[in-house]
Tab-separated table of C-alpha atoms and ligand atoms in Angstrom:
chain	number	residue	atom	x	y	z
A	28	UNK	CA	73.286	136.457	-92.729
A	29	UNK	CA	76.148	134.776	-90.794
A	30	UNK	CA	76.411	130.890	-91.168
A	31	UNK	CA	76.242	130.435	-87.234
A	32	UNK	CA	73.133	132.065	-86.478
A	33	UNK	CA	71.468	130.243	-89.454
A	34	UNK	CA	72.509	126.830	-88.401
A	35	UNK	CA	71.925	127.545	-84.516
A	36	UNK	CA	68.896	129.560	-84.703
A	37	UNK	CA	66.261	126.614	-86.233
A	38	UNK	CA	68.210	124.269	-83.940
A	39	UNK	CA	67.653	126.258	-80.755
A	40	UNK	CA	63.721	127.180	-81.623
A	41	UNK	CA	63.392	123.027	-82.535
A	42	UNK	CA	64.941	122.705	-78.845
A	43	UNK	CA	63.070	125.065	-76.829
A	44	UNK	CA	59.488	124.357	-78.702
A	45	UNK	CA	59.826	120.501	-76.827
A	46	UNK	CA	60.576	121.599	-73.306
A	47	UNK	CA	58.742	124.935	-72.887
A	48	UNK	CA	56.737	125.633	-76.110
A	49	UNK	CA	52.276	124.746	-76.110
A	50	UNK	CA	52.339	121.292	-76.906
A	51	UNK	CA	48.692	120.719	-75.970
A	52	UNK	CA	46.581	122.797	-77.549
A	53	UNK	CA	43.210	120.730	-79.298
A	54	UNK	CA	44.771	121.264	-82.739
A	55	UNK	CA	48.103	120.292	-82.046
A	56	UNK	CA	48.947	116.365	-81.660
A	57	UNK	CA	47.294	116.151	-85.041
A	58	UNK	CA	48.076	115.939	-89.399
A	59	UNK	CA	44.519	116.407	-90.110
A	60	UNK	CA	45.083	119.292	-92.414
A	61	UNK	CA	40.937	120.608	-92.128
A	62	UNK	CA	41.900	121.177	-87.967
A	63	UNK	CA	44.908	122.862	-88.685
A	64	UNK	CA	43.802	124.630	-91.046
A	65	UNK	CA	40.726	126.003	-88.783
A	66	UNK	CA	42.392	126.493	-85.839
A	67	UNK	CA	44.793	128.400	-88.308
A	68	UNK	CA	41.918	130.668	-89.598
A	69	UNK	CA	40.870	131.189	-86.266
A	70	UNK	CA	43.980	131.983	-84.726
A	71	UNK	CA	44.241	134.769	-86.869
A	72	UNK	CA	43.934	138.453	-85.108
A	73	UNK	CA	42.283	136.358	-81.728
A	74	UNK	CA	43.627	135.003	-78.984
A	75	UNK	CA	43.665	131.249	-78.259
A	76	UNK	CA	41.722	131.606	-75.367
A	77	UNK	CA	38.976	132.761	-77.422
A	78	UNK	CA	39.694	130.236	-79.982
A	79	UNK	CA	39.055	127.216	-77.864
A	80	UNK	CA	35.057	126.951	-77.568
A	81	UNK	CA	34.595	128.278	-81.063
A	82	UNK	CA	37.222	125.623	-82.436
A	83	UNK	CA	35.131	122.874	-80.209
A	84	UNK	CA	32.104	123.971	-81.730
A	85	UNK	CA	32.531	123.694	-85.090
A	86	UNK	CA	34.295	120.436	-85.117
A	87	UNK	CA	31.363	119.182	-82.798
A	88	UNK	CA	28.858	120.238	-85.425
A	89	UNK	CA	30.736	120.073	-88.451
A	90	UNK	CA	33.289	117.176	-88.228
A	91	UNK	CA	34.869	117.258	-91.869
A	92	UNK	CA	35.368	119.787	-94.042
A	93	UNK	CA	32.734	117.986	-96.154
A	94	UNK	CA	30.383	118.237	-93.283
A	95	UNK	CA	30.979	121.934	-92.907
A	96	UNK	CA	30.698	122.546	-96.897
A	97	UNK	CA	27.297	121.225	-96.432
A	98	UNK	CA	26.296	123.666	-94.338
A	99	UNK	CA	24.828	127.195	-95.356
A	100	UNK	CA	26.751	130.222	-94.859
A	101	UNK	CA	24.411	131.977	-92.324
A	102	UNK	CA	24.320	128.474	-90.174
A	103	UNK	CA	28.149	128.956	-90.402
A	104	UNK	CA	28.324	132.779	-89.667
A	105	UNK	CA	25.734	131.696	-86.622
A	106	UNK	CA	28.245	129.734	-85.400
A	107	UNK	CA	31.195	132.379	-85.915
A	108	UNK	CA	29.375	135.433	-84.243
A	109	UNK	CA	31.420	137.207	-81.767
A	110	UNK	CA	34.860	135.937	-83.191
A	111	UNK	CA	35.240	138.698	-85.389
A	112	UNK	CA	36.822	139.455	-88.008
A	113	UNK	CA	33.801	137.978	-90.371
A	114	UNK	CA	35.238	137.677	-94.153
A	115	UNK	CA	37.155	135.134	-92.381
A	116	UNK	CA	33.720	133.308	-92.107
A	117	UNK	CA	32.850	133.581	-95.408
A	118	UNK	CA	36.186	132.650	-96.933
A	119	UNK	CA	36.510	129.426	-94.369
A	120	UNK	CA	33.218	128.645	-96.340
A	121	UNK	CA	34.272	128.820	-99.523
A	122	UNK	CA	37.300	127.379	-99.028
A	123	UNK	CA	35.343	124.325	-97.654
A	124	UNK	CA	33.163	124.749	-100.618
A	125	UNK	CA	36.284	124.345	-103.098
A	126	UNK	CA	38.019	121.520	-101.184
A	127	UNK	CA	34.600	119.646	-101.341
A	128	UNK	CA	34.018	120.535	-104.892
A	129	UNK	CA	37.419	120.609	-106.626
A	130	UNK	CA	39.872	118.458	-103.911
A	131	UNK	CA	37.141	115.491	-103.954
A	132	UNK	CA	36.775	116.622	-100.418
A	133	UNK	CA	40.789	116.480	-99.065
A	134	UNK	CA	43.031	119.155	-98.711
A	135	UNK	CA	45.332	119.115	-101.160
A	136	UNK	CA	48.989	118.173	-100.236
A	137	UNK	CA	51.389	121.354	-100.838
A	138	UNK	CA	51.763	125.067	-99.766
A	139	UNK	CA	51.300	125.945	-103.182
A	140	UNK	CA	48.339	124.604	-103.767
A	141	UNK	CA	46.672	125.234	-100.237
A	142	UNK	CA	47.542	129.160	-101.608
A	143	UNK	CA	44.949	128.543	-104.173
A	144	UNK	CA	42.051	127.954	-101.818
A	145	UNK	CA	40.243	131.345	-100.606
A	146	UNK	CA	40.760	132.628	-97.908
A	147	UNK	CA	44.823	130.826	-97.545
A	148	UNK	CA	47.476	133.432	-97.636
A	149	UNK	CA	50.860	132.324	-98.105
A	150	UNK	CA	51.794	132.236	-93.953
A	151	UNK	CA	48.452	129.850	-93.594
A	152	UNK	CA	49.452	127.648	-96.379
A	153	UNK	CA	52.858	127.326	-95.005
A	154	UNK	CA	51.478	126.465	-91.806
A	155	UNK	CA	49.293	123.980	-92.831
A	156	UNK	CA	51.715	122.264	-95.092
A	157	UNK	CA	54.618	122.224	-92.325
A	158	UNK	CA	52.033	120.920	-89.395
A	159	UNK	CA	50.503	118.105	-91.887
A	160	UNK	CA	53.086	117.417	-94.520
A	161	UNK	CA	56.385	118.318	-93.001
A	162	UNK	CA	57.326	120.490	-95.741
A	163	UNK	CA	59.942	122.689	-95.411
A	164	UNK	CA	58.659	126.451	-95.878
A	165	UNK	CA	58.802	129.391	-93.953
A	166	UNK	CA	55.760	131.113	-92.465
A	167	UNK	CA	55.352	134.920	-92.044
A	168	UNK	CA	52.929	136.324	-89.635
A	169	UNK	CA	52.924	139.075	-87.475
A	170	UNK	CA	54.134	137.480	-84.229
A	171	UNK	CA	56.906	135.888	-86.566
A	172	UNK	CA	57.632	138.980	-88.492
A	173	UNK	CA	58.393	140.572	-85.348
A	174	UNK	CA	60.807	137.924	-83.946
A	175	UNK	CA	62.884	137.522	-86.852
A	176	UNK	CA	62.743	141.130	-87.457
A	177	UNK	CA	64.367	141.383	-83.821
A	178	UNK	CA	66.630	138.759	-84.141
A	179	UNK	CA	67.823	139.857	-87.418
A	180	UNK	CA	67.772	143.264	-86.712
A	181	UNK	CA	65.783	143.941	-89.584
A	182	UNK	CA	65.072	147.908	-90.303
A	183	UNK	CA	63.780	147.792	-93.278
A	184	UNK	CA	60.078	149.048	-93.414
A	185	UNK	CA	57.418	146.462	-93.944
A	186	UNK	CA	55.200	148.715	-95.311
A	187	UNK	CA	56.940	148.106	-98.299
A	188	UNK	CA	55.681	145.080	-99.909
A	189	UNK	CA	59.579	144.055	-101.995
A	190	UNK	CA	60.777	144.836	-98.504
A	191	UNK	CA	58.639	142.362	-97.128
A	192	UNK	CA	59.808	139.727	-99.682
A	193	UNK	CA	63.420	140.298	-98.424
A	194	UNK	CA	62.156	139.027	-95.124
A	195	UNK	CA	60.222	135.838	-96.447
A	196	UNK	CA	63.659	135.298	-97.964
A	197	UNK	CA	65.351	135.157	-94.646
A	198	UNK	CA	62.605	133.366	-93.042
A	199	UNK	CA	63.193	131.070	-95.319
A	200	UNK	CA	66.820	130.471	-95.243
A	201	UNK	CA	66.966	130.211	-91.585
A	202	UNK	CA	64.404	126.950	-91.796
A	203	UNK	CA	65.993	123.756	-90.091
A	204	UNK	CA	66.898	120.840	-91.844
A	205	UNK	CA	64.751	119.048	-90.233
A	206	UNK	CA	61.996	119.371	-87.342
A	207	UNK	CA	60.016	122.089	-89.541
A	208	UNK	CA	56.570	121.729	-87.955
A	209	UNK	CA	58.131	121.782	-84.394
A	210	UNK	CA	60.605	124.687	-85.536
A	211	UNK	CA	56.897	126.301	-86.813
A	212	UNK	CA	55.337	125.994	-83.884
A	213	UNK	CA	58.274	126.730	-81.843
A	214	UNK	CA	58.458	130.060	-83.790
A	215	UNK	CA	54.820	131.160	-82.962
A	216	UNK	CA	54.914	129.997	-79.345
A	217	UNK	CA	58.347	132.584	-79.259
A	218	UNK	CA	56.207	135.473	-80.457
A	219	UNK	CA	53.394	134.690	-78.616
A	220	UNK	CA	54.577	133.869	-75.328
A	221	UNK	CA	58.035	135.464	-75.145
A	222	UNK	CA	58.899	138.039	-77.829
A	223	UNK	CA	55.533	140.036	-76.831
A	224	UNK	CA	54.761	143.118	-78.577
A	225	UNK	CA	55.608	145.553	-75.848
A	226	UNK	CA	57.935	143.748	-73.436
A	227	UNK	CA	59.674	141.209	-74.965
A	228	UNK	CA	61.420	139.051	-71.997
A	229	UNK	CA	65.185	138.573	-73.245
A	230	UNK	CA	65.990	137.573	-69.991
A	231	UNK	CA	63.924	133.634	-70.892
A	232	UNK	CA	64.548	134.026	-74.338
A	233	UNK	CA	66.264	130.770	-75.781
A	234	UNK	CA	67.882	133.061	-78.757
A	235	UNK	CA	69.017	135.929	-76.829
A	236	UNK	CA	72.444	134.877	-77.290
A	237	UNK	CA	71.831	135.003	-81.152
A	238	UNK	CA	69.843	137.947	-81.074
A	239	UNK	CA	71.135	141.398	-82.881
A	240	UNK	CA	68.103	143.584	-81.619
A	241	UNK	CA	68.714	142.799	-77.987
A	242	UNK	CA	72.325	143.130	-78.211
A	243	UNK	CA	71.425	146.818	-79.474
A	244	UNK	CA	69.363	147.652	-76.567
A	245	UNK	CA	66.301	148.693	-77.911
A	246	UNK	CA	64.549	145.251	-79.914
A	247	UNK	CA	60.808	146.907	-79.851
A	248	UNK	CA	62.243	148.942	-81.871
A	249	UNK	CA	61.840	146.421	-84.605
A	250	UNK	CA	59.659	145.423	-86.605
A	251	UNK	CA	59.511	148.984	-88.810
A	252	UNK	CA	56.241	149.814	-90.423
A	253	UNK	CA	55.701	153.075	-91.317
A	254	UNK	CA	51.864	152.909	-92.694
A	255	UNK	CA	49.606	154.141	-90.067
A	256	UNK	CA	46.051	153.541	-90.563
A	257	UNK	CA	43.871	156.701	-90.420
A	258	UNK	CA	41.130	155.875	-87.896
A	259	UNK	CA	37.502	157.380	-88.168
A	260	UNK	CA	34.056	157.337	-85.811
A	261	UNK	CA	30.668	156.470	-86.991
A	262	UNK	CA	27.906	156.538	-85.019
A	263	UNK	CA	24.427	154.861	-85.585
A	264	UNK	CA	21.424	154.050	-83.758
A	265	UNK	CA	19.755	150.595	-83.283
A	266	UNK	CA	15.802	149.875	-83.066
A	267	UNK	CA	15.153	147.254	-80.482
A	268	UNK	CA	11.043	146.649	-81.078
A	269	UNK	CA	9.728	143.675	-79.394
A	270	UNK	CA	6.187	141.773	-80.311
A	271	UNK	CA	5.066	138.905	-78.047
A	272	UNK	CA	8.339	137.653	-77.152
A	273	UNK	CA	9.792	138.108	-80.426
A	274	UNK	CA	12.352	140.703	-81.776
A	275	UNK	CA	12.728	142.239	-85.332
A	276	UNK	CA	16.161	141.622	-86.881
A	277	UNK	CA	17.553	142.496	-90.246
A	278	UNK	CA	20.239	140.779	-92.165
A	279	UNK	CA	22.960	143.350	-93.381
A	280	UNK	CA	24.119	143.226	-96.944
A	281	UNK	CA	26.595	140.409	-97.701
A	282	UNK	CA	29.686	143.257	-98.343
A	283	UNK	CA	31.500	145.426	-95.819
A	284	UNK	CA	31.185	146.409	-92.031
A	285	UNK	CA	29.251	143.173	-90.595
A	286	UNK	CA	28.496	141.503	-93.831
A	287	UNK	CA	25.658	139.114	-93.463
A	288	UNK	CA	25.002	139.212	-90.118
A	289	UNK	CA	21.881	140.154	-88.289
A	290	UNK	CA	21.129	143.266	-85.924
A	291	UNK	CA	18.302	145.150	-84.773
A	292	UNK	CA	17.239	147.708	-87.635
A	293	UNK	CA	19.865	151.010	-87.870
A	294	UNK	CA	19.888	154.258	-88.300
A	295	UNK	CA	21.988	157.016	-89.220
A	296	UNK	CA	20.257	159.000	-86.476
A	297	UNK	CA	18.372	159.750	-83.856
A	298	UNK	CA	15.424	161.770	-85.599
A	299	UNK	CA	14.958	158.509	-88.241
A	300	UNK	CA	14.734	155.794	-85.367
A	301	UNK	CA	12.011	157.965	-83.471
A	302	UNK	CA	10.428	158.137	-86.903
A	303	UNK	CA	10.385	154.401	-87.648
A	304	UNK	CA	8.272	153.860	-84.438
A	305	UNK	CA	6.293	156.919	-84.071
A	306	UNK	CA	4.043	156.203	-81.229
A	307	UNK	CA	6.191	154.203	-79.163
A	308	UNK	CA	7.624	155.551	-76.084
A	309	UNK	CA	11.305	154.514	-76.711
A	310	UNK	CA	13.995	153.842	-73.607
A	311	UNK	CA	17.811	154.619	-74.198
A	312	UNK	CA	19.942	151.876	-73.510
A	313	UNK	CA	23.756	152.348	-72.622
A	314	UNK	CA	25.458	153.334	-75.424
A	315	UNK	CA	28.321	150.663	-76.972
A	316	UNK	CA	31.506	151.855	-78.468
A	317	UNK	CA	32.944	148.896	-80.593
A	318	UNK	CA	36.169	148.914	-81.820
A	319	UNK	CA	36.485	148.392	-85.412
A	320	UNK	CA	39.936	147.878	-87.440
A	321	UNK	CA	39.547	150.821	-89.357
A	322	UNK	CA	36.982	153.126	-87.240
A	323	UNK	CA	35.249	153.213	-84.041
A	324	UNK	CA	32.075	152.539	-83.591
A	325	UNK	CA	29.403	154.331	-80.988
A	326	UNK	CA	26.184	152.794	-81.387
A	327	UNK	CA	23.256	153.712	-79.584
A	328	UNK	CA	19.960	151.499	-78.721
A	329	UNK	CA	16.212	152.900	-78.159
A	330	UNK	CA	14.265	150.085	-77.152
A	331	UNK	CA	10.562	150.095	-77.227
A	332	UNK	CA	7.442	147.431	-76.852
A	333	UNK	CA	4.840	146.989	-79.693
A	334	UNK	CA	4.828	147.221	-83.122
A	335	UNK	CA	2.210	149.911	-84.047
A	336	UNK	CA	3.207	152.038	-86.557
A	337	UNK	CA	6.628	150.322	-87.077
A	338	UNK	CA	7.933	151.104	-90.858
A	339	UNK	CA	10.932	149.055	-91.190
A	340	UNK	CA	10.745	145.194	-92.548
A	341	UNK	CA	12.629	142.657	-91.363
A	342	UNK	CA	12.415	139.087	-89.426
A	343	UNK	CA	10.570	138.831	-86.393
A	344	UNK	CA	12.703	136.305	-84.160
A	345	UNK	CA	11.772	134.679	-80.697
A	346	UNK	CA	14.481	135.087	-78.065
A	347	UNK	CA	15.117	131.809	-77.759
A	348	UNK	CA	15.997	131.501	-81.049
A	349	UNK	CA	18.272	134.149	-81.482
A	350	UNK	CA	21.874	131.921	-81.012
A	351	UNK	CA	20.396	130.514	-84.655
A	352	UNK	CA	21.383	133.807	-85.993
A	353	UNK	CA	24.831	135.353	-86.483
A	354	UNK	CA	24.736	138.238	-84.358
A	355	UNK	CA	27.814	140.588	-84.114
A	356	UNK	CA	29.010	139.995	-80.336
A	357	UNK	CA	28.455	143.474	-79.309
A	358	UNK	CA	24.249	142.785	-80.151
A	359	UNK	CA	24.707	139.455	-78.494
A	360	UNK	CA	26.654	140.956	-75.146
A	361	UNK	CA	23.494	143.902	-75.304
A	362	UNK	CA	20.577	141.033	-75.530
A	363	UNK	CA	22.394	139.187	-72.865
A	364	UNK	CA	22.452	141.632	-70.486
A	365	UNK	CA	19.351	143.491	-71.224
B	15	LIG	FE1	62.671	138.799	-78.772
B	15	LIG	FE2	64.333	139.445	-76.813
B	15	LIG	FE3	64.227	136.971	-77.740
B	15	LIG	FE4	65.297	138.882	-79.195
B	15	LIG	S1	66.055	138.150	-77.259
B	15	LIG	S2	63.873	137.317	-79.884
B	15	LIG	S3	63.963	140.585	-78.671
B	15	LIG	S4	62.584	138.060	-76.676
C-alpha cells in the first residue's frame, strides 16, 4: 500500500467526520461502553432510524447493563420485537449476563477481551474499544468493508475467509495515529452516508482524490463476494382464536426461525388449521409475505371467534396485554391493523 494514501487517508476521514460526519446521534457524545455497545448491537443489519426508539427504550427501562442482566429474557425479547434479527436479543442478554456475573458488572477495558463476551464479534469489539477507550484497532463491517475495498481497490473475494484477513490487515495499517474513535466513526458515517451500496457519490467524497476504485471507473464493482445465498419459500398458516377479549398465543421453541417469541398457533397447512377449530367459521385475513435472510416467508391468517372445539394449547392473552409479549413485527403490524 503506498505510504501517501496511508498517512492521508486516516487524516482526511479524522477531517471530514468533524465538519460533515453524525455527530449527534443519542449514543455518540458518550464513553459509556454498555451504550455503545447497544447502540452497536442494534445498529447491526437496521437502520438508525429504526434504532432510535428501541435504543430509548431500553436505556429508559434498563439503565445499566446490571439493570438489564436482571431482567428475564422474554421481558427483554418483549422489548426487542420488531427489530429483527432476534439471536441478537438473546446474545445482548447473555452478554449482559456475563458482564454482570464475571466483569463485576463493567465492561471490561480491551478489544480482546470485549471479543470474549457473546454475542461481540471482532468489528463490535473494535468499536467499542475505539469509542470508549481510544484504542487503536481497526473495525470491519460491511459498510467499511466496502469503502476500503473501493478505495483500495481490493478484488480479492471475501467469501474467502484468509482473504478477508488480508483486508483486516489493511484496515488496520491505514488506522491514524491518533483521532481513532473519530477516524471510526468517520469511517461508518463514509459508508453509510456517502459510499452507498448502489450509488456511491464520488463527486462529495472527501477521499476521492485517494481513491483507486473511482479512478477505475467502475467502484461498485468492489467489494467481491462470490457466495450467493440460495433463497427458499415456506409457507404456513396462523390460527387467530379469540375468547372474551383474549387471544391464544404460543411461545416458539428457543432455537431457529423466531426463537422464543410468541405468535398465534401455526400450521403447515390449510387442512390442519381448519382441523384445530372444527366448528368455527374461520375468515381469511390478507396474506403477509415476510422477508427472511435465508427464505421468504408467506404466511396466511384464518381468524375465528370462540373456542369450542379448539385442540391446540397455548396462553390465552388479553389485547391489552399483548406489547408484554415479544411478538415478531409482522404479528404485531397484523394485530394492529386488524
Ligand atoms: Fe466510495 Fe466513491 Fe468515495 Fe471511493 S470515491 S470511497 S467509491 S464514494
Amino acid at each position: 500500500m503506498p505510504e501517501t494514501l496511508m498517512e492521508d487517508f486516516g487524516k482526511t476521514v479524522v477531517a471530514w467526520q468533524r465538519r460533515h460526519g453524525r455527530n449527534s446521534l443519542p449514543w455518540q457524545n458518550t464513553r459509556d461502553p454498555y451504550r455503545v455497545w447497544l447502540s452497536e448491537i442494534m445498529l447491526q443489519q437496521t437502520q438508525v432510524t429504526t434504532v432510535l426508539g428501541y435504543y430509548e427504550r431500553f436505556l429508559g427501562r434498563w439503565p445499566r447493563v446490571t439493570d438489564l442482566a436482571a431482567a428475564t429474557l422474554d421481558e427483554v425479547l418483549a422489548q426487542w420485537a420488531g427489530l429483527g434479527y432476534y439471536s441478537r436479543a438473546r446474545n445482548l442478554y447473555a452478554c449482559a449476563k456475563a458482564v454482570a456475573e464475571l466483569h463485576g458488572g463493567e465492561f471490561p477495558g480491551s478489544a480482546a477481551q470485549l471479543q470474549t463476551l457473546p454475542g461481540i464479534g471482532r468489528s463490535t469489539a473494535a468499536a467499542i474499544a475505539a469509542f470508549c477507550f481510544g484504542e487503536r484497532v481497526a473495525i470491519l463491517d460491511g459498510n467499511v468493508k466496502r469503502v476500503l475495498s473501493r478505495v483500495l481497490a481490493f478484488d480479492g473475494d471475501l467469501a474467502s475467509s484468509a482473504v478477508e484477513k488480508r483486508l483486516w490487515n489493511h484496515a488496520t495499517e491505514l488506522l491514524p495515529e491518533e483521532g481513532v474513535d473519530r477516524y471510526t466513526q468517520g469511517l461508518m458515517d463514509l459508508g453509510a452516508t456517502v459510499c452507498t451500496a448502489r450509488s456511491p457519490d464520488c463527486l462529495i467524497c472527501p477521499v476521492q482524490p485517494l481513491c483507486r476504485g473511482q479512478a477505475q471507473g467502475d467502484p461498485t464493482r468492489y467489494p467481491v463476494k462470490t457466495r450467493k445465498l440460495k433463497r427458499g419459500r415456506r409457507e404456513n398458516w396462523w390460527l387467530w382464536v379469540e375468547r372474551q377479549g383474549q387471544v391464544l398465543l404460543q411461545q416458539r421453541p428457543h432455537t431457529g426461525v423466531w426463537a422464543g417469541l410468541w405468535t398465534l398457533p401455526m400450521f403447515d397447512d390449510e387442512a390442519s388449521a381448519h382441523a384445530a377449530l372444527p366448528d368455527a367459521r374461520l375468515e381469511p385475513l390478507p396474506r403477509i409475505e415476510h422477508a427472511l435472510t435465508h427464505f421468504d416467508w408467506v404466511l396466511h391468517t384464518l381468524r375465528g371467534d370462540g373456542s369450542e372445539g379448539l385442540t391446540p394449547g397455548g396462553t390465552w392473552v388479553a389485547r391489552e396485554k399483548l406489547a408484554d409479549y415479544a411478538l415478531p413485527a409482522p404479528l404485531k403490524k397484523l394485530i394492529e391493523e386488524s
